[in-house]
Coordinates of C-alpha atoms in Angstrom, one line a residue:
M1 CA 163.6 111.3 71.5
K2 CA 163.3 108.2 73.7
K3 CA 160.1 109.6 75.2
V4 CA 158.6 110.2 71.7
C5 CA 159.4 106.6 70.6
T6 CA 157.8 105.3 73.7
I7 CA 154.6 107.2 73.0
A8 CA 154.6 106.1 69.4
L9 CA 155.0 102.4 70.5
S10 CA 152.2 102.7 73.0
A11 CA 149.9 104.1 70.3
L12 CA 150.7 101.3 67.9
L13 CA 149.9 98.7 70.6
A14 CA 146.6 100.4 71.4
L15 CA 145.7 100.3 67.7
S16 CA 146.6 96.7 67.5
L17 CA 144.4 95.8 70.5
L18 CA 141.5 97.7 68.9
A19 CA 141.9 95.9 65.6
G20 CA 142.0 92.6 67.5
C21 CA 138.6 93.4 69.2
G22 CA 137.0 94.2 65.9
S23 CA 138.3 91.1 64.3
S24 CA 136.9 89.0 67.1
G25 CA 133.4 90.5 66.8
S26 CA 133.1 89.9 63.0
S27 CA 134.2 86.2 63.3
A28 CA 131.4 85.5 65.8
S29 CA 128.7 86.5 63.3
A30 CA 130.4 84.6 60.5
P31 CA 129.2 81.0 59.7
A32 CA 131.2 78.4 61.6
A33 CA 133.4 75.9 59.7
S34 CA 131.8 72.5 59.3
G35 CA 132.6 70.2 62.1
S36 CA 134.0 72.9 64.3
A37 CA 132.9 72.4 67.9
A38 CA 133.9 75.9 68.9
G39 CA 131.7 77.4 66.2
S40 CA 128.6 75.2 66.8
A41 CA 125.3 77.1 67.2
A42 CA 124.0 77.6 70.8
P43 CA 120.8 75.8 71.6
A44 CA 117.6 77.8 71.1
E45 CA 116.2 79.4 74.1
T46 CA 113.3 77.4 75.7
V47 CA 109.9 79.0 75.4
T48 CA 107.5 78.7 78.3
L49 CA 103.8 78.2 77.4
K50 CA 101.5 78.6 80.4
V51 CA 98.1 77.0 80.0
G52 CA 95.2 76.9 82.5
A53 CA 93.0 73.7 82.7
S54 CA 90.4 71.9 84.7
I55 CA 92.0 69.1 86.7
T56 CA 90.2 66.3 84.9
P57 CA 90.4 65.5 82.0
H58 CA 92.1 68.7 80.6
A59 CA 95.2 68.8 82.7
E60 CA 95.7 65.1 82.2
I61 CA 95.4 65.4 78.5
L62 CA 97.8 68.4 78.4
A63 CA 100.4 66.3 80.4
Q64 CA 100.5 64.0 77.3
C65 CA 101.6 67.0 75.2
K66 CA 104.5 68.0 77.4
P67 CA 107.2 65.6 76.0
I68 CA 106.0 66.4 72.4
L69 CA 106.5 70.1 73.0
A70 CA 109.7 69.7 74.9
E71 CA 111.3 68.2 71.7
Q72 CA 110.5 71.6 70.1
G73 CA 112.0 73.7 72.9
I74 CA 108.7 74.5 74.5
D75 CA 108.1 74.1 78.2
L76 CA 104.4 73.5 78.8
E77 CA 103.4 74.7 82.2
V78 CA 99.9 73.6 83.3
V79 CA 98.0 75.6 85.9
E80 CA 95.0 73.8 87.4
Y81 CA 91.7 75.5 88.2
T82 CA 88.6 74.3 89.9
D83 CA 86.2 77.0 88.5
Y84 CA 85.2 78.3 85.1
V85 CA 85.9 82.1 85.6
Q86 CA 89.5 82.5 86.7
P87 CA 91.1 80.6 83.7
N88 CA 89.3 83.0 81.3
T89 CA 90.1 86.2 83.1
A90 CA 93.8 85.0 83.4
V91 CA 94.0 84.6 79.6
E92 CA 92.4 88.0 79.1
E93 CA 94.8 89.7 81.4
G94 CA 97.9 87.9 80.0
D95 CA 98.7 85.8 83.0
L96 CA 98.0 82.7 80.9
D97 CA 98.9 82.1 77.3
A98 CA 95.8 79.8 76.8
N99 CA 93.3 77.7 78.6
Y100 CA 91.7 74.3 78.0
F101 CA 88.5 73.6 79.9
Q102 CA 85.4 75.0 78.1
H103 CA 83.2 74.6 75.1
V104 CA 82.7 77.3 72.5
N105 CA 79.2 78.2 73.6
Y106 CA 80.4 78.8 77.2
L107 CA 83.3 81.0 75.8
N108 CA 80.8 83.0 73.7
W109 CA 78.6 83.5 76.7
F110 CA 81.6 84.5 78.9
N111 CA 82.8 87.0 76.3
G112 CA 79.3 88.6 76.3
D113 CA 78.9 88.8 80.1
Y114 CA 82.5 89.6 81.1
G115 CA 83.6 91.7 78.1
T116 CA 86.6 89.5 77.3
H117 CA 88.1 88.9 73.9
L118 CA 88.8 85.2 73.8
V119 CA 88.7 82.9 70.7
S120 CA 89.1 79.3 69.9
A121 CA 92.5 78.1 68.6
C122 CA 91.1 74.6 67.9
T123 CA 88.5 72.0 69.1
V124 CA 89.8 69.0 70.9
H125 CA 87.2 66.8 72.4
Y126 CA 83.6 66.4 73.6
E127 CA 82.3 65.4 77.0
P128 CA 78.7 64.2 77.1
F129 CA 76.5 65.9 79.7
G130 CA 74.7 63.4 81.9
I131 CA 71.9 63.2 84.4
Y132 CA 73.1 61.4 87.5
A133 CA 71.1 59.7 90.3
G134 CA 71.0 61.2 93.8
K135 CA 68.1 60.2 96.0
V136 CA 66.1 58.9 93.0
S137 CA 67.6 56.1 90.9
A138 CA 65.5 56.3 87.7
I139 CA 64.1 59.2 85.7
A140 CA 60.7 57.4 85.5
D141 CA 60.6 57.4 89.3
L142 CA 60.7 61.2 89.6
K143 CA 57.7 62.7 91.4
D144 CA 56.3 66.1 92.1
G145 CA 58.5 68.1 94.5
D146 CA 61.7 66.3 93.7
E147 CA 64.8 68.5 93.2
I148 CA 67.1 68.4 90.2
A149 CA 70.3 70.4 90.4
V150 CA 71.7 72.1 87.2
P151 CA 74.6 74.4 86.5
N152 CA 73.8 78.1 86.8
D153 CA 75.9 79.6 84.0
G154 CA 74.1 80.6 80.9
S155 CA 75.4 78.1 78.3
N156 CA 75.6 75.1 80.6
E157 CA 72.2 75.7 82.2
T158 CA 70.8 75.7 78.7
R159 CA 72.5 72.4 78.0
A160 CA 71.2 70.9 81.2
L161 CA 67.6 72.0 80.4
L162 CA 67.8 70.7 76.9
L163 CA 68.9 67.3 78.3
L164 CA 66.0 67.3 80.7
Q165 CA 63.7 68.1 77.8
Q166 CA 65.2 65.3 75.8
E167 CA 64.3 62.9 78.6
G168 CA 60.7 64.2 78.9
V169 CA 61.0 65.9 82.3
I170 CA 60.2 69.4 81.0
T171 CA 59.3 71.2 77.8
L172 CA 61.1 74.5 76.9
N173 CA 59.8 77.5 75.1
D174 CA 60.0 77.4 71.3
G175 CA 63.3 78.5 69.9
I176 CA 65.6 77.4 72.7
T177 CA 68.7 76.0 71.2
A178 CA 72.3 75.2 72.3
A179 CA 73.2 78.8 71.5
S180 CA 70.6 80.2 73.8
N181 CA 71.2 81.4 77.4
A182 CA 68.2 79.7 78.9
T183 CA 67.2 79.6 82.5
I184 CA 64.3 78.0 84.4
Q185 CA 62.2 81.0 83.2
D186 CA 62.3 79.4 79.7
I187 CA 60.5 76.3 80.8
A188 CA 57.1 76.2 79.2
S189 CA 55.8 73.2 81.1
Y190 CA 56.8 70.5 83.6
N191 CA 55.8 66.9 82.7
V192 CA 56.8 66.2 86.3
K193 CA 56.5 69.1 88.7
V194 CA 60.1 69.0 89.9
N195 CA 62.0 71.8 91.5
I196 CA 65.1 72.8 89.5
R197 CA 67.9 74.1 91.7
E198 CA 70.5 76.3 89.9
M199 CA 74.1 76.1 91.4
E200 CA 77.7 76.5 90.5
A201 CA 78.9 73.6 88.3
A202 CA 81.7 72.7 90.6
Q203 CA 79.1 72.0 93.4
L204 CA 76.9 69.6 91.4
T205 CA 78.6 66.3 92.2
L206 CA 78.7 67.3 95.9
S207 CA 75.0 68.0 95.8
L208 CA 73.9 64.5 94.7
P209 CA 73.2 63.2 98.3
D210 CA 70.8 66.1 98.8
V211 CA 68.8 66.1 95.5
A212 CA 66.9 63.6 93.5
M213 CA 69.2 64.0 90.5
A214 CA 71.8 66.4 89.1
V215 CA 72.8 67.3 85.5
I216 CA 76.6 67.5 85.7
N217 CA 79.3 68.8 83.4
G218 CA 81.6 66.1 82.1
N219 CA 84.8 67.3 83.8
Y220 CA 83.2 67.6 87.2
A221 CA 81.5 64.2 86.8
L222 CA 84.9 62.7 86.1
Q223 CA 86.5 64.5 89.1
G224 CA 83.7 63.0 91.3
G225 CA 84.4 59.5 90.0
L226 CA 81.4 59.4 87.6
N227 CA 81.6 58.4 84.0
A228 CA 78.8 59.7 81.6
A229 CA 79.1 56.6 79.4
T230 CA 78.6 54.1 82.3
D231 CA 77.1 55.9 85.3
A232 CA 74.6 58.5 83.9
L233 CA 70.9 57.8 83.7
A234 CA 70.9 59.7 80.4
I235 CA 73.3 61.5 78.2
E236 CA 72.9 63.9 75.2
D237 CA 71.9 62.3 72.0
S238 CA 75.1 61.3 70.2
Q239 CA 73.3 61.8 66.9
G240 CA 72.3 65.4 67.7
D241 CA 74.4 68.6 67.5
A242 CA 75.8 68.3 71.0
A243 CA 79.3 67.1 69.9
Q244 CA 79.8 70.1 67.7
E245 CA 78.0 72.7 69.8
Y246 CA 79.8 71.6 73.0
A247 CA 83.2 70.7 71.7
N248 CA 85.9 71.5 74.2
I249 CA 88.4 74.0 72.9
L250 CA 91.9 75.5 73.4
A251 CA 91.1 79.2 74.0
V252 CA 93.5 82.2 73.6
K253 CA 93.2 85.9 73.6
E254 CA 92.1 87.2 70.2
G255 CA 95.2 87.8 68.0
R256 CA 97.3 85.0 69.5
E257 CA 95.7 82.1 67.5
N258 CA 98.7 81.8 65.1
D259 CA 101.5 82.2 67.6
A260 CA 104.1 79.6 66.9
A261 CA 104.0 78.0 70.4
I262 CA 100.1 78.0 70.3
Q263 CA 100.1 76.2 67.0
A264 CA 102.7 73.7 68.3
L265 CA 100.3 72.9 71.1
V266 CA 97.4 72.6 68.7
E267 CA 99.4 70.0 66.8
A268 CA 100.3 68.1 70.0
L269 CA 96.6 68.1 71.1
H270 CA 95.7 66.6 67.7
S271 CA 98.4 64.0 67.8
D272 CA 97.9 60.2 67.7
T273 CA 99.5 60.1 71.2
V274 CA 96.7 62.3 72.6
K275 CA 93.9 60.5 70.7
T276 CA 95.0 57.1 71.9
Y277 CA 95.3 58.4 75.5
I278 CA 91.8 59.8 75.5
E279 CA 90.3 56.7 74.0
N280 CA 92.1 54.3 76.4
T281 CA 91.6 56.4 79.5
Y282 CA 88.1 57.8 79.7
S283 CA 85.9 54.9 78.4
G284 CA 83.6 57.1 76.3
A285 CA 83.2 60.0 78.8
V286 CA 85.7 62.0 76.7
V287 CA 85.4 61.7 72.9
P288 CA 88.2 63.0 70.6
L289 CA 87.0 65.2 67.7
F290 CA 90.1 64.9 65.5

């Protein structure tokens, strides 16, 4: 009889423990009482947003967004690149969430040539393309045989050739626009018989001592200590379409444009903090478009 009682008592204790576990689980999902420290909600998990960028000005601009995003629980990690290919392939392959270094015409050219699926999440700023002096200090002093270096990728070479046409150095075939992928084969005539050397955009600033002039992308000019607004012999016509055609964008893989963290970054890039930083830092070499 004593043994039976002992077994019954043990069973009751086990049931009591099981009931206690069930009670504990249900109370964790119930709303906490107001003012209860023990029941206060745990902080939201931090989201990491990994964005590729050119060193100048893009990574510098993104740095201004970090504290804005941190307040929303987003840790902005900026990965710096010195070329125009890797940051796009990294977004396509999912190694980056976004990148910020290119204009939309370059993105369209890249998608066509590389088979990627990248889209613009927003426009941010415009960097005027400039012609910079190397061995020759004025466009009027160019002579036959002088070399002018230009970027060798489709959209930026087009942009450089259009600027040389604007300044009367060459004349392009009819129909060449910012959306074209023009090369030197699209030059109809030379008003000065210069030689145009195509090279990687990252090498243009370094080439200046060896050529008469170079037409240089805004970010690489800035990295080389050059400012389009003060140092260039000529820049794109501010009254033309360049600002819209060559607006620098935040690029993502198609389908991610409306991700919450991406949209938070868009808002940060369009903030007064970023606008003031751009205007006060780059002296007209970077122009906010918001």
